[in-house]
XYZ file of C-alpha atoms in Angstrom:
196
model
C 38.219 44.135 -51.531
C 40.415 41.264 -50.572
C 42.379 40.659 -53.777
C 44.274 43.971 -54.067
C 45.336 43.647 -50.424
C 46.632 40.115 -50.992
C 48.522 41.229 -54.081
C 50.042 44.152 -52.179
C 51.134 41.810 -49.370
C 52.680 39.449 -51.927
C 54.577 42.287 -53.590
C 55.847 43.556 -50.233
C 57.061 40.060 -49.265
C 58.526 39.335 -52.725
C 60.167 42.565 -53.880
C 62.010 40.749 -56.672
C 58.728 39.895 -58.362
C 59.315 42.407 -61.142
C 56.172 41.799 -63.152
C 53.854 42.296 -60.174
C 55.865 45.254 -58.952
C 55.510 46.904 -62.338
C 51.758 46.364 -62.225
C 51.660 47.921 -58.769
C 53.744 51.002 -59.557
C 52.492 53.451 -62.163
C 55.090 54.598 -64.687
C 53.892 58.186 -64.373
C 52.388 60.190 -61.529
C 49.271 61.041 -63.566
C 48.382 57.374 -64.104
C 45.880 55.971 -61.617
C 47.583 53.478 -59.338
C 44.450 51.668 -58.052
C 44.846 53.363 -54.674
C 41.299 54.576 -53.960
C 38.026 55.619 -55.512
C 38.810 59.259 -54.736
C 42.191 59.006 -56.492
C 40.422 57.505 -59.500
C 37.856 60.340 -59.576
C 40.752 62.805 -59.501
C 42.424 60.918 -62.369
C 39.231 61.192 -64.427
C 38.987 64.902 -63.632
C 42.594 65.332 -64.821
C 41.788 63.567 -68.108
C 38.714 65.736 -68.639
C 40.626 68.905 -67.813
C 43.509 68.012 -70.144
C 41.051 67.320 -72.979
C 39.254 70.596 -72.367
C 42.551 72.527 -72.287
C 43.455 71.329 -75.780
C 39.937 71.597 -77.204
C 39.385 67.851 -77.454
C 36.343 65.800 -76.527
C 36.649 62.926 -74.080
C 34.687 59.743 -73.536
C 35.147 57.381 -70.623
C 34.165 53.784 -71.314
C 33.797 51.844 -68.076
C 34.468 48.107 -68.068
C 33.984 45.438 -65.462
C 35.984 42.228 -65.240
C 37.284 41.744 -68.785
C 36.566 38.351 -70.292
C 36.890 36.653 -73.669
C 38.071 38.736 -76.568
C 38.734 36.463 -79.503
C 36.952 35.405 -82.655
C 34.735 32.671 -81.213
C 34.047 29.222 -82.521
C 34.678 27.766 -85.940
C 32.628 24.934 -87.337
C 34.908 22.669 -89.337
C 32.008 20.278 -90.027
C 29.830 22.948 -91.628
C 28.378 22.249 -95.047
C 29.387 25.626 -96.484
C 31.678 28.574 -95.754
C 28.815 30.827 -94.590
C 27.721 28.289 -91.998
C 31.334 27.748 -90.860
C 31.813 31.479 -90.303
C 28.414 32.030 -88.685
C 29.746 32.297 -85.125
C 33.282 33.344 -85.958
C 34.091 37.040 -85.724
C 37.522 37.692 -87.325
C 37.522 41.380 -86.288
C 38.457 40.274 -82.764
C 41.586 38.571 -81.434
C 42.880 35.537 -83.337
C 41.823 32.079 -82.203
C 45.350 31.479 -80.852
C 44.239 33.627 -77.878
C 42.321 30.570 -76.683
C 45.431 28.401 -76.829
C 47.342 30.981 -74.798
C 44.649 31.061 -72.091
C 43.856 27.336 -71.982
C 44.403 25.598 -68.638
C 42.277 22.544 -69.335
C 40.770 20.691 -72.286
C 38.999 23.875 -73.342
C 39.446 27.435 -72.179
C 36.595 29.197 -70.409
C 37.462 32.262 -72.529
C 36.215 30.413 -75.644
C 33.074 29.308 -73.819
C 32.474 32.898 -72.755
C 32.949 34.178 -76.320
C 30.485 31.576 -77.600
C 27.805 32.274 -74.979
C 28.082 35.946 -74.043
C 28.346 38.103 -77.172
C 25.570 40.508 -76.191
C 26.221 43.990 -74.829
C 24.404 46.427 -72.592
C 25.336 50.076 -72.076
C 24.507 52.403 -69.193
C 25.351 56.080 -68.915
C 27.529 57.003 -65.948
C 29.137 54.762 -63.372
C 25.993 52.840 -62.475
C 26.554 49.215 -63.478
C 26.707 46.702 -60.661
C 29.915 44.955 -59.803
C 30.171 41.251 -59.006
C 30.066 41.805 -55.248
C 30.627 38.689 -53.159
C 30.164 36.512 -56.252
C 33.430 37.804 -57.758
C 35.403 34.738 -56.713
C 32.933 32.403 -58.403
C 32.250 34.551 -61.467
C 35.869 35.465 -62.263
C 36.335 32.568 -64.670
C 32.675 31.933 -65.424
C 31.582 31.463 -69.009
C 28.069 32.802 -68.432
C 26.638 36.312 -68.105
C 27.444 37.804 -64.674
C 26.966 41.224 -63.134
C 30.233 43.122 -63.171
C 31.577 41.410 -66.303
C 32.479 43.039 -69.600
C 33.439 41.184 -72.738
C 36.669 42.477 -74.281
C 35.016 42.397 -77.703
C 32.020 44.405 -76.499
C 34.203 46.994 -74.777
C 36.500 47.376 -77.802
C 33.559 47.693 -80.157
C 31.796 50.194 -77.876
C 34.970 52.306 -77.714
C 35.349 52.349 -81.485
C 31.669 52.959 -82.164
C 31.555 55.804 -79.640
C 33.940 57.724 -81.906
C 31.169 57.870 -84.521
C 28.428 58.921 -82.086
C 28.361 62.689 -81.491
C 26.333 62.284 -78.291
C 29.154 60.147 -76.839
C 31.406 63.206 -76.599
C 32.119 64.338 -73.044
C 30.169 61.538 -71.351
C 30.967 58.311 -69.579
C 29.199 55.003 -69.943
C 29.619 51.436 -68.807
C 29.665 48.265 -70.885
C 28.137 45.076 -69.501
C 27.369 41.627 -70.828
C 24.214 39.964 -72.131
C 23.925 36.264 -72.897
C 23.811 35.883 -76.680
C 25.579 33.782 -79.268
C 25.801 36.674 -81.711
C 27.316 40.140 -81.520
C 24.959 43.124 -81.766
C 23.988 44.143 -85.294
C 24.520 47.651 -86.665
C 20.911 48.495 -85.795
C 21.292 47.076 -82.277
C 24.433 49.161 -81.665
C 22.603 52.294 -82.805
C 19.730 51.443 -80.475
C 22.100 50.734 -77.553
C 23.778 54.137 -77.922
C 20.486 55.955 -78.492
C 18.974 54.464 -75.311
C 22.147 54.956 -73.268
C 22.889 58.536 -74.282
C 19.399 60.073 -74.512
């Protein structure tokens, strides 16, 4: 990958760049430092071993490029409160997230949250990454391979705590184009299909 190498070169040339240096250096030797796939596999093995040693279950939720994450759109022109709240999900980040991430008239994060609310799950580390399209898809507001919505990942993590079959397994969370989040029944179906 090109981006980590560029960031490392920047950090080496600009040692006073504290925020990037902190991102580059783990605060603890048992925290994965983005060095290699083998180091990451060892980190996962350490997590699993530590959980086993204390009698706890573990679940690894794999995410791609994290996008979106807030409540979605509000319809101020709606005729009633139910219609106004139809595409607004207050359980996620506050709408001020969009103001914080806005670089233009509208933030692509809001567009993503309005267009890509669907979720797909896959057991193991099998979901495709963005590949060579990463540069173009990084700020895209459509469904792309290798993307994960922050809302979908957070919800999958929380819901996995209630699913007994999610103990001691790993699964990935991807995106599906949809203007609505999965229903209770859809989440149950997603986990059933992923973990059977």
